[in-house]
mmCIF file of C-alpha atoms in Angstrom:
data_model
loop_
_atom_site.group_PDB
_atom_site.id
_atom_site.type_symbol
_atom_site.label_atom_id
_atom_site.label_comp_id
_atom_site.label_asym_id
_atom_site.label_seq_id
_atom_site.Cartn_x
_atom_site.Cartn_y
_atom_site.Cartn_z
ATOM 1 C CA VAL A 1 4.306 -18.639 5.979
ATOM 2 C CA GLN A 2 6.600 -17.850 3.078
ATOM 3 C CA LEU A 3 9.638 -15.648 3.515
ATOM 4 C CA GLN A 4 11.482 -13.800 0.760
ATOM 5 C CA ALA A 5 14.880 -12.374 1.705
ATOM 6 C CA SER A 6 16.596 -9.772 -0.429
ATOM 7 C CA GLY A 7 19.219 -7.056 -0.334
ATOM 8 C CA GLY A 8 22.409 -9.067 -0.369
ATOM 9 C CA GLY A 9 25.367 -8.066 -2.449
ATOM 10 C CA LEU A 10 28.989 -7.004 -2.475
ATOM 11 C CA VAL A 11 30.187 -4.357 -0.039
ATOM 12 C CA GLN A 12 33.585 -3.154 1.074
ATOM 13 C CA THR A 13 34.814 -3.385 4.650
ATOM 14 C CA GLY A 14 33.391 -0.561 6.705
ATOM 15 C CA GLY A 15 30.403 -0.241 4.404
ATOM 16 C CA SER A 16 26.703 -0.784 4.966
ATOM 17 C CA LEU A 17 23.985 -2.993 3.599
ATOM 18 C CA ARG A 18 20.331 -3.484 4.456
ATOM 19 C CA LEU A 19 18.630 -6.838 4.135
ATOM 20 C CA SER A 20 14.871 -7.199 3.867
ATOM 21 C CA CYS A 21 12.610 -10.141 4.459
ATOM 22 C CA LEU A 22 9.024 -10.051 3.231
ATOM 23 C CA ALA A 23 6.612 -12.453 4.906
ATOM 24 C CA SER A 24 3.341 -13.787 3.605
ATOM 25 C CA ALA A 25 1.870 -14.195 7.108
ATOM 26 C CA ARG A 26 -1.681 -12.967 7.600
ATOM 27 C CA THR A 27 -0.856 -11.504 11.008
ATOM 28 C CA PHE A 28 2.828 -10.714 10.749
ATOM 29 C CA SER A 29 2.981 -9.225 14.241
ATOM 30 C CA ASN A 30 2.267 -12.669 15.700
ATOM 31 C CA TYR A 31 5.668 -13.875 14.577
ATOM 32 C CA CYS A 32 9.036 -13.602 16.187
ATOM 33 C CA MET A 33 11.572 -13.004 13.427
ATOM 34 C CA GLY A 34 15.216 -13.942 13.280
ATOM 35 C CA TRP A 35 18.244 -13.518 11.070
ATOM 36 C CA PHE A 36 20.867 -16.232 10.740
ATOM 37 C CA ARG A 37 23.934 -16.587 8.571
ATOM 38 C CA GLN A 38 26.136 -19.339 7.264
ATOM 39 C CA ALA A 39 29.672 -18.654 6.149
ATOM 40 C CA PRO A 40 31.487 -21.063 3.811
ATOM 41 C CA GLY A 41 32.483 -24.189 5.684
ATOM 42 C CA LYS A 42 30.792 -23.083 8.897
ATOM 43 C CA GLU A 43 27.602 -23.880 10.733
ATOM 44 C CA LEU A 44 24.479 -21.793 10.681
ATOM 45 C CA GLU A 45 24.866 -18.926 13.163
ATOM 46 C CA PHE A 46 22.323 -16.774 14.975
ATOM 47 C CA VAL A 47 22.638 -13.073 14.140
ATOM 48 C CA ALA A 48 19.618 -11.194 15.483
ATOM 49 C CA THR A 49 16.018 -11.557 16.556
ATOM 50 C CA VAL A 50 13.077 -9.240 17.090
ATOM 51 C CA ASN A 51 9.745 -9.863 18.759
ATOM 52 C CA GLY A 52 6.358 -9.369 17.181
ATOM 53 C CA ASN A 53 5.898 -5.779 18.313
ATOM 54 C CA GLY A 54 9.410 -4.825 17.365
ATOM 55 C CA ASP A 55 10.306 -3.473 20.794
ATOM 56 C CA LEU A 56 12.562 -6.324 21.883
ATOM 57 C CA THR A 57 15.730 -7.333 20.085
ATOM 58 C CA ASP A 58 18.772 -9.476 20.696
ATOM 59 C CA TYR A 59 22.037 -9.936 18.834
ATOM 60 C CA THR A 60 25.020 -12.180 18.736
ATOM 61 C CA ASP A 61 27.993 -10.475 20.344
ATOM 62 C CA SER A 62 29.981 -10.103 17.129
ATOM 63 C CA VAL A 63 27.392 -7.786 15.568
ATOM 64 C CA LYS A 64 26.268 -5.757 18.581
ATOM 65 C CA GLY A 65 26.660 -2.058 17.919
ATOM 66 C CA ARG A 66 26.984 -2.631 14.160
ATOM 67 C CA PHE A 67 23.773 -4.398 13.126
ATOM 68 C CA THR A 68 20.201 -3.391 13.829
ATOM 69 C CA VAL A 69 17.134 -5.567 13.373
ATOM 70 C CA PHE A 70 13.765 -3.869 13.012
ATOM 71 C CA ARG A 71 10.417 -4.533 11.458
ATOM 72 C CA ASP A 72 7.529 -2.784 9.757
ATOM 73 C CA ASN A 73 4.431 -4.805 10.526
ATOM 74 C CA ALA A 74 2.327 -2.757 8.135
ATOM 75 C CA LYS A 75 4.587 -3.971 5.320
ATOM 76 C CA ASN A 76 5.063 -7.520 6.636
ATOM 77 C CA THR A 77 8.796 -6.927 6.479
ATOM 78 C CA VAL A 78 11.741 -7.364 8.799
ATOM 79 C CA TYR A 79 15.061 -5.680 8.119
ATOM 80 C CA LEU A 80 18.665 -6.145 9.078
ATOM 81 C CA GLN A 81 20.707 -2.968 8.835
ATOM 82 C CA MET A 82 24.384 -3.842 8.724
ATOM 83 C CA ASN A 83 26.941 -1.108 9.313
ATOM 84 C CA ARG A 84 30.735 -1.062 9.696
ATOM 85 C CA MET A 85 30.861 -4.396 7.990
ATOM 86 C CA LYS A 86 33.789 -6.742 8.350
ATOM 87 C CA LEU A 87 35.241 -9.492 6.223
ATOM 88 C CA GLU A 88 33.892 -12.040 8.677
ATOM 89 C CA ASP A 89 30.338 -10.896 7.964
ATOM 90 C CA THR A 90 30.565 -12.626 4.597
ATOM 91 C CA ALA A 91 27.870 -15.319 4.547
ATOM 92 C CA VAL A 92 24.522 -16.358 3.202
ATOM 93 C CA TYR A 93 21.938 -14.632 5.378
ATOM 94 C CA TYR A 94 18.598 -16.236 6.139
ATOM 95 C CA CYS A 95 15.483 -14.849 7.734
ATOM 96 C CA ALA A 96 13.256 -17.058 9.835
ATOM 97 C CA ALA A 97 9.862 -16.803 11.500
ATOM 98 C CA ASP A 98 8.076 -18.531 14.314
ATOM 99 C CA ALA A 99 4.783 -17.962 16.100
ATOM 100 C CA GLY A 100 6.305 -18.854 19.452
ATOM 101 C CA GLY A 101 7.534 -16.462 22.107
ATOM 102 C CA TRP A 102 10.608 -14.260 22.108
ATOM 103 C CA PRO A 103 13.575 -14.640 22.221
ATOM 104 C CA ARG A 104 14.365 -17.437 19.809
ATOM 105 C CA LEU A 105 18.087 -17.849 19.331
ATOM 106 C CA ARG A 106 18.438 -21.327 17.868
ATOM 107 C CA PRO A 107 17.691 -22.404 14.291
ATOM 108 C CA SER A 108 15.614 -25.312 15.588
ATOM 109 C CA SER A 109 13.198 -22.878 17.257
ATOM 110 C CA TYR A 110 12.034 -21.415 13.947
ATOM 111 C CA ALA A 111 9.420 -23.117 11.805
ATOM 112 C CA TYR A 112 9.705 -21.028 8.651
ATOM 113 C CA TRP A 113 12.748 -20.039 6.615
ATOM 114 C CA GLY A 114 13.528 -17.853 3.651
ATOM 115 C CA GLN A 115 15.783 -18.832 0.781
ATOM 116 C CA GLY A 116 18.867 -16.863 1.833
ATOM 117 C CA THR A 117 20.672 -13.923 0.343
ATOM 118 C CA LEU A 118 24.437 -13.748 -0.189
ATOM 119 C CA VAL A 119 26.454 -10.997 1.459
ATOM 120 C CA THR A 120 30.087 -10.623 0.464
ATOM 121 C CA VAL A 121 32.395 -8.198 2.215
ATOM 122 C CA SER A 122 35.602 -7.381 0.398
ATOM 123 C CA SER A 123 38.731 -5.556 1.496
#
């Protein structure tokens, strides 16, 4: 499975950005998808996950109520809608996929990773 993340960029605090992750999987709905991020000098951090059907999601506490993860299985794409963004959201964001069950909150539980897309939030 190959993953291609896109949509990163520069946004001001309080603004919005939508990340996309296109997967090459033959049966995309078989895969649990996750979003992670890594800020400068920090460890990789779980952000959000969605199950194969798209009806179950989970988030890290710092983004609950601001970020939404959803997927379009017909387009083999998972999205991360980021609203009311904060300076601390600045990071390289990665999408990940795994054919195992949901939820999958740790980086080690994902077999496939995208290349990352940089999100910078400025004041």
